[in-house]
Short mmCIF file of C-alpha atoms in Angstrom, two decimals:
data_model
loop_
_atom_site.label_atom_id
_atom_site.label_comp_id
_atom_site.label_asym_id
_atom_site.label_seq_id
_atom_site.Cartn_x
_atom_site.Cartn_y
_atom_site.Cartn_z
CA UNK A 1 64.13 143.74 136.62
CA UNK A 2 63.44 140.02 136.57
CA UNK A 3 65.75 137.44 138.04
CA UNK A 4 66.75 136.13 134.61
CA UNK A 5 67.67 139.65 133.47
CA UNK A 6 69.88 140.17 136.51
CA UNK A 7 71.68 136.89 135.83
CA UNK A 8 72.23 137.88 132.19
CA UNK A 9 73.67 141.27 133.16
CA UNK A 10 75.97 139.68 135.76
CA UNK A 11 77.29 137.07 133.32
CA UNK A 12 77.88 139.68 130.61
CA UNK A 13 79.73 141.98 133.03
CA UNK A 14 81.91 139.11 134.24
CA UNK A 15 82.75 138.11 130.67
CA UNK A 16 83.83 141.63 129.69
CA UNK A 17 85.85 142.01 132.89
CA UNK A 18 87.74 138.78 132.22
CA UNK A 19 88.30 139.80 128.60
CA UNK A 20 89.69 143.20 129.56
CA UNK A 21 91.89 141.67 132.26
CA UNK A 22 93.35 139.05 129.92
CA UNK A 23 94.02 141.68 127.24
CA UNK A 24 95.74 143.95 129.75
CA UNK A 25 97.84 141.07 131.01
CA UNK A 26 98.85 140.02 127.50
CA UNK A 27 99.94 143.56 126.61
CA UNK A 28 102.04 144.07 129.79
CA UNK A 29 105.71 143.99 128.73
CA UNK A 30 108.29 142.17 130.80
CA UNK A 31 112.01 141.44 130.76
CA UNK A 32 113.52 137.96 130.92
CA UNK A 33 117.11 139.16 131.27
CA UNK A 34 119.05 138.21 134.41
CA UNK A 35 120.26 141.40 136.12
CA UNK A 36 121.38 142.80 139.42
CA UNK A 37 118.89 145.66 139.75
CA UNK A 38 119.78 148.50 142.15
CA UNK A 39 117.14 151.11 143.01
CA UNK A 40 118.77 154.29 144.37
CA UNK A 41 115.88 156.44 145.64
CA UNK A 42 115.72 160.01 146.89
CA UNK A 43 114.10 160.16 150.34
CA UNK A 44 114.84 163.81 151.06
CA UNK A 45 112.22 165.98 152.70
CA UNK A 46 110.95 167.26 149.35
CA UNK A 47 109.35 163.87 148.53
CA UNK A 48 107.64 163.37 151.89
CA UNK A 49 104.15 163.78 150.40
CA UNK A 50 104.86 161.67 147.30
CA UNK A 51 106.57 158.61 148.74
CA UNK A 52 103.60 156.37 147.96
CA UNK A 53 103.98 157.09 144.23
CA UNK A 54 107.71 156.30 144.44
CA UNK A 55 106.93 153.00 146.16
CA UNK A 56 104.35 152.05 143.50
CA UNK A 57 106.87 152.89 140.77
CA UNK A 58 109.54 150.64 142.33
CA UNK A 59 107.09 147.79 142.95
CA UNK A 60 105.72 147.93 139.39
CA UNK A 61 109.16 148.00 137.76
CA UNK A 62 110.45 145.17 139.97
CA UNK A 63 107.57 142.93 138.94
CA UNK A 64 108.39 143.47 135.25
CA UNK A 65 111.79 141.74 135.59
CA UNK A 66 110.64 138.13 135.61
CA UNK A 67 113.88 136.17 135.26
CA UNK A 68 114.43 133.65 138.09
CA UNK A 69 118.08 134.75 138.16
CA UNK A 70 117.23 138.42 138.71
CA UNK A 71 118.45 140.04 141.96
CA UNK A 72 117.26 143.30 143.53
CA UNK A 73 118.57 145.82 146.05
CA UNK A 74 116.74 148.86 147.51
CA UNK A 75 118.85 151.85 148.57
CA UNK A 76 117.54 155.20 149.85
CA UNK A 77 119.56 158.38 150.27
CA UNK A 78 119.20 161.82 151.83
CA UNK A 79 122.02 163.22 153.96
CA UNK A 80 123.36 159.66 154.03
CA UNK A 81 122.51 156.39 152.30
CA UNK A 82 120.83 153.31 153.75
CA UNK A 83 120.42 149.84 152.28
CA UNK A 84 116.78 148.83 152.81
CA UNK A 85 117.24 145.49 150.99
CA UNK A 86 120.62 143.95 150.34
CA UNK A 87 121.10 142.39 146.90
CA UNK A 88 119.08 139.16 146.76
CA UNK A 89 117.19 136.95 144.33
CA UNK A 90 114.87 135.48 146.95
CA UNK A 91 111.34 136.57 146.04
CA UNK A 92 110.16 136.29 149.62
CA UNK A 93 112.93 138.62 150.78
CA UNK A 94 112.16 141.01 147.91
CA UNK A 95 108.52 141.23 148.99
CA UNK A 96 109.65 141.80 152.58
CA UNK A 97 111.99 144.55 151.38
CA UNK A 98 109.11 146.25 149.57
CA UNK A 99 107.23 146.40 152.87
CA UNK A 100 110.21 148.08 154.56
CA UNK A 101 110.51 150.46 151.63
CA UNK A 102 106.87 151.46 151.96
CA UNK A 103 107.45 152.37 155.62
CA UNK A 104 110.35 154.78 154.90
CA UNK A 105 109.91 158.33 156.26
CA UNK A 106 111.56 160.88 153.91
CA UNK A 107 113.74 163.62 155.45
CA UNK A 108 117.11 165.30 154.85
CA UNK A 109 119.23 166.50 151.91
CA UNK A 110 119.77 165.14 148.37
CA UNK A 111 123.14 163.34 148.36
CA UNK A 112 122.74 161.04 145.37
CA UNK A 113 126.40 160.04 145.31
CA UNK A 114 126.01 158.31 148.68
CA UNK A 115 123.33 156.03 147.26
CA UNK A 116 125.35 155.11 144.15
CA UNK A 117 128.35 154.43 146.38
CA UNK A 118 126.36 151.81 148.31
CA UNK A 119 125.39 150.11 145.05
CA UNK A 120 129.03 150.02 143.91
CA UNK A 121 130.10 148.56 147.23
CA UNK A 122 127.72 145.64 146.77
CA UNK A 123 129.04 145.05 143.24
CA UNK A 124 132.56 144.74 144.61
CA UNK A 125 131.43 142.02 146.98
CA UNK A 126 130.12 139.77 144.20
CA UNK A 127 132.39 136.85 143.34
CA UNK A 128 130.99 136.52 139.83
CA UNK A 129 130.65 139.48 137.52
CA UNK A 130 127.09 140.04 136.35
CA UNK A 131 125.26 142.72 134.41
CA UNK A 132 123.99 145.42 136.77
CA UNK A 133 121.44 148.21 136.33
CA UNK A 134 121.23 151.25 138.58
CA UNK A 135 117.97 153.22 138.51
CA UNK A 136 118.52 156.50 140.38
CA UNK A 137 115.49 158.70 141.16
CA UNK A 138 115.56 162.29 142.41
CA UNK A 139 113.25 165.29 142.46
CA UNK A 140 115.64 168.23 142.75
CA UNK A 141 118.79 169.87 141.51
CA UNK A 142 122.17 168.75 142.78
CA UNK A 143 124.67 171.17 144.23
CA UNK A 144 127.72 171.57 141.94
CA UNK A 145 130.01 169.71 144.33
CA UNK A 146 127.42 166.95 144.89
CA UNK A 147 126.91 166.75 141.12
CA UNK A 148 130.63 166.12 140.58
CA UNK A 149 130.76 163.46 143.29
CA UNK A 150 127.69 161.77 141.83
CA UNK A 151 129.21 161.69 138.34
CA UNK A 152 132.43 160.17 139.71
CA UNK A 153 130.53 157.49 141.60
CA UNK A 154 128.54 156.63 138.46
CA UNK A 155 131.79 156.24 136.49
CA UNK A 156 133.11 153.97 139.24
CA UNK A 157 130.00 151.81 139.03
CA UNK A 158 130.40 151.53 135.26
CA UNK A 159 133.85 150.03 135.72
CA UNK A 160 132.09 147.08 137.37
CA UNK A 161 129.75 146.62 134.43
CA UNK A 162 126.79 148.70 135.64
CA UNK A 163 124.47 150.71 133.43
CA UNK A 164 123.14 153.87 135.05
CA UNK A 165 119.64 155.25 134.40
CA UNK A 166 118.25 158.42 135.95
CA UNK A 167 114.64 159.44 136.63
CA UNK A 168 113.97 163.12 137.32
CA UNK A 169 110.72 164.38 138.82
CA UNK A 170 109.54 167.98 139.28
CA UNK A 171 112.47 170.40 139.95
CA UNK A 172 115.38 168.42 138.48
CA UNK A 173 118.18 169.49 136.15
CA UNK A 174 118.17 167.29 133.04
CA UNK A 175 121.74 168.22 132.09
CA UNK A 176 123.02 167.05 135.47
CA UNK A 177 121.24 163.73 135.12
CA UNK A 178 122.58 163.32 131.56
CA UNK A 179 126.12 163.54 132.99
CA UNK A 180 125.33 160.88 135.56
CA UNK A 181 123.54 158.44 133.23
CA UNK A 182 125.28 156.51 130.46
CA UNK A 183 123.63 158.52 127.68
CA UNK A 184 120.98 161.19 127.37
CA UNK A 185 118.56 158.52 126.13
CA UNK A 186 118.86 156.90 129.56
CA UNK A 187 117.43 159.94 131.33
CA UNK A 188 113.66 159.80 131.92
CA UNK A 189 112.11 163.15 132.80
CA UNK A 190 108.74 163.08 134.56
CA UNK A 191 107.43 166.61 134.26
CA UNK A 192 103.87 165.72 135.20
CA UNK A 193 104.75 165.11 138.85
CA UNK A 194 105.02 161.88 140.82
CA UNK A 195 101.55 160.81 139.63
CA UNK A 196 103.07 160.36 136.14
CA UNK A 197 105.80 157.96 137.35
CA UNK A 198 103.80 154.88 136.40
CA UNK A 199 103.68 156.13 132.80
CA UNK A 200 107.44 155.72 132.28
CA UNK A 201 107.75 152.14 133.53
CA UNK A 202 107.42 150.70 130.03
CA UNK A 203 109.94 153.23 128.66
CA UNK A 204 112.50 152.33 131.32
CA UNK A 205 111.91 148.63 130.71
CA UNK A 206 112.40 149.04 126.97
CA UNK A 207 115.60 151.05 127.39
CA UNK A 208 117.14 148.92 130.12
CA UNK A 209 116.18 145.36 129.18
CA UNK A 210 118.77 143.39 127.26
CA UNK A 211 117.60 139.80 126.94
CA UNK A 212 118.50 136.75 124.91
CA UNK A 213 115.31 135.06 123.74
CA UNK A 214 116.68 132.45 121.33
CA UNK A 215 120.02 131.08 120.17
CA UNK A 216 120.30 129.53 116.71
CA UNK A 217 121.35 126.85 115.99
CA UNK A 218 120.88 124.72 119.09
CA UNK A 219 122.76 121.75 117.59
CA UNK A 220 125.86 121.79 115.36
CA UNK A 221 128.12 119.30 113.59
CA UNK A 222 131.41 118.26 115.13
CA UNK A 223 134.61 119.57 113.55
CA UNK A 224 132.77 122.25 111.59
CA UNK A 225 132.90 126.02 111.97
CA UNK A 226 129.62 127.89 112.26
CA UNK A 227 128.01 131.20 113.20
CA UNK A 228 125.36 131.66 115.87
CA UNK A 229 122.50 134.15 115.97
CA UNK A 230 121.42 135.55 119.32
CA UNK A 231 117.91 136.98 119.05
CA UNK A 232 116.41 139.20 121.71
CA UNK A 233 116.20 142.87 122.64
CA UNK A 234 118.44 145.73 123.69
CA UNK A 235 121.77 144.66 122.21
CA UNK A 236 122.57 148.28 121.26
CA UNK A 237 121.75 149.81 124.66
CA UNK A 238 125.37 150.12 125.74
CA UNK A 239 127.37 153.30 125.42
CA UNK A 240 128.98 151.95 122.25
CA UNK A 241 128.14 148.99 120.05
CA UNK A 242 131.87 148.28 119.89
CA UNK A 243 131.57 147.08 123.48
CA UNK A 244 129.39 144.10 122.51
CA UNK A 245 131.26 140.83 123.03
CA UNK A 246 130.09 137.23 122.61
CA UNK A 247 131.44 134.75 125.14
CA UNK A 248 131.43 130.96 124.73
CA UNK A 249 132.17 128.64 127.65
CA UNK A 250 133.34 125.15 126.57
CA UNK A 251 134.57 122.67 129.19
CA UNK A 252 135.28 125.51 131.62
CA UNK A 253 137.30 127.52 129.09
CA UNK A 254 135.99 130.93 127.99
CA UNK A 255 136.33 132.20 124.42
CA UNK A 256 135.61 135.87 123.74
CA UNK A 257 134.67 136.81 120.18
CA UNK A 258 133.73 140.11 118.59
CA UNK A 259 130.42 139.86 116.73
CA UNK A 260 130.33 140.30 112.97
CA UNK A 261 127.00 142.17 113.11
CA UNK A 262 125.13 143.93 115.93
CA UNK A 263 121.50 145.04 115.71
CA UNK A 264 119.04 145.95 118.44
CA UNK A 265 117.17 142.65 118.07
CA UNK A 266 119.95 140.21 117.09
CA UNK A 267 123.71 139.63 117.20
CA UNK A 268 125.70 137.46 114.76
CA UNK A 269 128.86 135.87 116.18
CA UNK A 270 131.36 133.33 114.82
CA UNK A 271 131.53 130.40 117.25
CA UNK A 272 134.42 128.06 118.10
CA UNK A 273 134.53 124.52 116.71
CA UNK A 274 133.28 121.63 118.84
CA UNK A 275 135.34 118.45 118.50
CA UNK A 276 133.40 115.69 120.26
CA UNK A 277 129.84 114.40 120.11
CA UNK A 278 127.73 115.61 123.04
CA UNK A 279 130.06 118.49 123.85
CA UNK A 280 128.11 121.54 125.06
CA UNK A 281 128.79 125.25 124.84
CA UNK A 282 127.20 128.00 126.96
CA UNK A 283 126.48 131.35 125.30
CA UNK A 284 126.85 134.74 127.03
CA UNK A 285 126.87 138.32 125.79
CA UNK A 286 128.41 141.50 127.15
CA UNK A 287 127.64 145.12 126.29
CA UNK A 288 130.69 146.58 128.05
CA UNK A 289 133.67 144.78 126.48
CA UNK A 290 133.48 141.81 128.81
CA UNK A 291 133.29 143.67 132.12
CA UNK A 292 129.99 141.93 132.88
CA UNK A 293 127.87 139.42 131.03
CA UNK A 294 124.18 138.81 130.46
CA UNK A 295 123.68 135.13 131.05
CA UNK A 296 121.17 132.90 129.32
CA UNK A 297 119.80 129.40 129.69
CA UNK A 298 120.73 128.42 126.13
CA UNK A 299 123.41 125.89 125.25
CA UNK A 300 124.69 124.50 121.95
CA UNK A 301 125.32 120.75 121.61
CA UNK A 302 127.60 119.00 119.10
CA UNK A 303 126.31 115.98 117.18
CA UNK A 304 127.33 113.79 114.26
CA UNK A 305 126.24 114.96 110.83
CA UNK A 306 126.22 113.37 107.39
CA UNK A 307 127.55 115.26 104.39
CA UNK A 308 124.57 114.11 102.33
CA UNK A 309 126.49 111.77 99.99
CA UNK A 310 124.61 108.63 101.02
CA UNK A 311 121.26 110.37 100.69
CA UNK A 312 122.21 111.70 97.27
CA UNK A 313 123.25 108.23 96.07
CA UNK A 314 119.98 106.70 97.28
CA UNK A 315 117.96 109.35 95.48
CA UNK A 316 119.98 108.88 92.27
CA UNK A 317 119.40 105.10 92.33
CA UNK A 318 115.68 105.56 92.89
CA UNK A 319 115.53 108.13 90.10
CA UNK A 320 117.34 105.77 87.70
CA UNK A 321 114.97 102.90 88.52
CA UNK A 322 111.98 105.18 88.01
CA UNK A 323 113.34 106.36 84.66
CA UNK A 324 113.86 102.77 83.47
CA UNK A 325 110.34 101.80 84.53
CA UNK A 326 108.84 104.76 82.67
CA UNK A 327 110.86 103.96 79.53
CA UNK A 328 109.70 100.32 79.60
CA UNK A 329 106.11 101.43 80.16
CA UNK A 330 105.85 104.11 77.48
CA UNK A 331 108.31 102.71 74.90
CA UNK A 332 105.57 101.42 72.50
CA UNK A 333 103.96 104.87 72.50
CA UNK A 334 106.93 106.96 71.50
CA UNK A 335 109.76 104.92 70.03
CA UNK A 336 108.32 101.90 68.12
CA UNK A 337 107.40 102.02 64.42
CA UNK A 338 105.03 99.30 63.24
CA UNK A 339 105.08 98.44 59.52
CA UNK A 340 102.37 96.03 58.40
CA UNK A 341 102.26 94.01 55.14
CA UNK A 342 100.83 95.93 52.19
CA UNK A 343 97.18 95.20 51.38
CA UNK A 344 96.52 92.41 48.74
CA UNK A 345 96.13 93.40 45.09
CA UNK A 346 92.68 93.66 43.58
CA UNK A 347 91.55 90.52 41.67
CA UNK A 348 91.20 90.84 37.86
CA UNK A 349 87.71 91.66 36.58
CA UNK A 350 85.57 88.60 35.55
CA UNK A 351 85.16 87.85 31.82
CA UNK A 352 82.03 89.23 30.16
CA UNK A 353 79.00 86.90 29.98
CA UNK A 354 77.46 86.32 26.52
CA UNK A 355 73.74 85.50 26.81
CA UNK A 356 72.03 83.16 24.31
CA UNK A 357 68.45 82.10 23.66
CA UNK A 358 65.98 81.26 26.37
CA UNK A 359 67.85 83.14 29.01
CA UNK A 360 70.91 80.94 29.14
CA UNK A 361 74.42 81.52 28.19
CA UNK A 362 75.78 80.22 24.96
CA UNK A 363 78.04 77.74 26.76
CA UNK A 364 75.11 76.41 28.81
CA UNK A 365 72.95 75.90 25.70
CA UNK A 366 75.53 73.54 24.25
CA UNK A 367 75.27 71.18 27.22
CA UNK A 368 72.98 68.22 26.88
CA UNK A 369 70.73 67.09 29.66
CA UNK A 370 71.89 63.90 31.37
CA UNK A 371 69.74 60.94 30.55
CA UNK A 372 67.93 58.95 33.23
CA UNK A 373 69.28 61.28 35.93
CA UNK A 374 67.98 60.49 39.37
CA UNK A 375 68.05 63.09 42.07
CA UNK A 376 67.99 61.69 45.59
CA UNK A 377 67.38 63.81 48.66
CA UNK A 378 68.49 62.40 51.98
CA UNK A 379 65.87 62.57 54.66
CA UNK A 380 66.83 63.99 58.01
CA UNK A 381 66.41 61.68 60.96
CA UNK A 382 65.32 63.01 64.29
CA UNK A 383 67.70 62.32 67.11
CA UNK A 384 66.19 61.14 70.34
CA UNK A 385 66.15 63.77 73.11
CA UNK A 386 68.28 62.93 76.09
CA UNK A 387 66.96 64.15 79.38
CA UNK A 388 69.51 65.91 81.49
CA UNK A 389 69.83 64.93 85.06
CA UNK A 390 68.85 67.66 87.46
CA UNK A 391 71.87 69.56 88.69
CA UNK A 392 72.39 69.87 92.35
CA UNK A 393 72.35 73.43 93.65
CA UNK A 394 75.75 74.94 94.31
CA UNK A 395 76.70 75.30 97.88
CA UNK A 396 78.53 78.49 98.77
CA UNK A 397 80.95 78.44 101.62
CA UNK A 398 81.48 81.83 103.19
CA UNK A 399 85.16 82.31 103.80
CA UNK A 400 86.12 83.18 107.29
CA UNK A 401 87.19 86.83 107.67
CA UNK A 402 90.77 87.30 108.80
CA UNK A 403 92.50 90.38 110.23
CA UNK A 404 94.29 90.93 106.95
CA UNK A 405 91.18 90.58 104.77
CA UNK A 406 90.55 94.36 104.38
CA UNK A 407 94.22 94.97 103.59
CA UNK A 408 94.28 92.16 101.02
CA UNK A 409 91.12 93.52 99.40
CA UNK A 410 92.64 96.98 99.02
CA UNK A 411 95.88 95.54 97.62
CA UNK A 412 93.93 93.44 95.11
CA UNK A 413 91.95 96.50 94.01
CA UNK A 414 95.17 98.46 93.56
CA UNK A 415 96.76 95.61 91.61
CA UNK A 416 93.67 95.36 89.37
CA UNK A 417 93.86 99.09 88.64
CA UNK A 418 97.54 98.90 87.72
CA UNK A 419 96.94 95.79 85.63
CA UNK A 420 94.10 97.48 83.75
CA UNK A 421 96.25 100.51 82.97
CA UNK A 422 99.09 98.27 81.86
CA UNK A 423 96.77 96.33 79.53
CA UNK A 424 95.68 99.59 77.93
CA UNK A 425 99.29 100.43 77.14
CA UNK A 426 100.17 96.89 76.08
CA UNK A 427 97.52 97.00 73.33
CA UNK A 428 99.82 99.37 71.48
CA UNK A 429 102.75 96.97 71.62
CA UNK A 430 103.52 95.19 68.29
CA UNK A 431 102.37 91.59 67.97
CA UNK A 432 104.27 88.69 66.43
CA UNK A 433 102.32 89.11 63.17
CA UNK A 434 103.62 92.66 62.78
CA UNK A 435 107.00 93.48 61.39
CA UNK A 436 108.66 95.79 63.82
CA UNK A 437 111.37 98.01 62.54
CA UNK A 438 113.36 100.71 64.31
CA UNK A 439 114.58 102.31 61.13
CA UNK A 440 114.18 105.95 60.35
CA UNK A 441 110.94 107.36 58.98
CA UNK A 442 112.57 107.90 55.58
CA UNK A 443 112.71 104.12 55.05
CA UNK A 444 109.02 103.86 55.93
CA UNK A 445 108.10 106.52 53.40
CA UNK A 446 110.08 104.87 50.60
CA UNK A 447 108.41 101.54 51.32
CA UNK A 448 104.95 103.07 51.12
CA UNK A 449 105.79 104.77 47.81
CA UNK A 450 106.81 101.43 46.26
CA UNK A 451 103.47 99.92 47.24
CA UNK A 452 101.62 102.80 45.59
CA UNK A 453 103.47 102.22 42.31
CA UNK A 454 102.39 98.58 42.29
#
């Protein structure tokens, strides 16, 4: 292969690689919701050979939550639970926690309730209630007593606003996990082994992500009631849609309102009235009757608004002026009747001519020729030609171009066009020689009939 061919192949390969990479990046879903995300991971001896796949699953899912307000905690359990990473939103600490998580050596029993208990303990320490998500992963069946303890701990976590999701791999009991999770839809079975864990990341993200993408309107009128529309995803992911609550924070005071309509991609809520210009209102939403809230960066601001009366009056005045101008312009075309004087009567026919002898009329033959008649013809005199003085050639002075010369030229052209159109219409206007009458057409007809009789 020649050198040019190698360069062509290299450039083509690079182009297709960049295209595939950009397409893959554009299609990767993410979540912009602000959550406290707790990973409760099984590190019992049964997962000792598959811990790398568990680590990749946690790392991939963590990177999909992209909100700057998102916080993460890593908890592992076997015979007892251990917090690998305490709840934090520091990205540097999260990356450091992932390194510690990758170095975990699995061993022991499967006591899931111990891991959920550690997550609940961290929720109790938080001064501000926030929306929490617990993702619990296990690969085996729970003993009946351990199953009951795990279910109780999950219920305890839900009282603090947490949503519980369960991931089962290999030899798990789906019914047990359905009791622990909020609903059966929040159980993600992975029957293809740990290698298939990466295939459920998008499903977990779709089921767990509740995010507010837009709030409409962003500006409202003072002293007027209004409804707001929160658009996003996952508003029906709670146990019951009756638990959805809109919260509005105005000047430090919180107003809780039940929404009038709840769909998966939007929520419609009546909002409180704002009474001063510039007053702002923060919008929050809860899926668990106000136990915890999903925050957003959207605020609503009050501003002065006109009721539209002034604008309507201005438009009415302009419309009236336009109507008057059109009536004045087209009045001679539609509403003026021009009646001209009747044509003059035909003159009477001339009397008949009676011819006599020698080609003359009888009256002419009776005339006698005048005696000694002299006919004089006046000679024309030639007028002397007067030489014209040579005219001096005209001198043209080129006017100096100003900055407004092009504008004046365009305005003059526009005025000439309007003037020409006006002259065309004015030709149809009645002149002073015409008798203009605004009577009905019946009078015109009767007048014409009288002329015909004459």
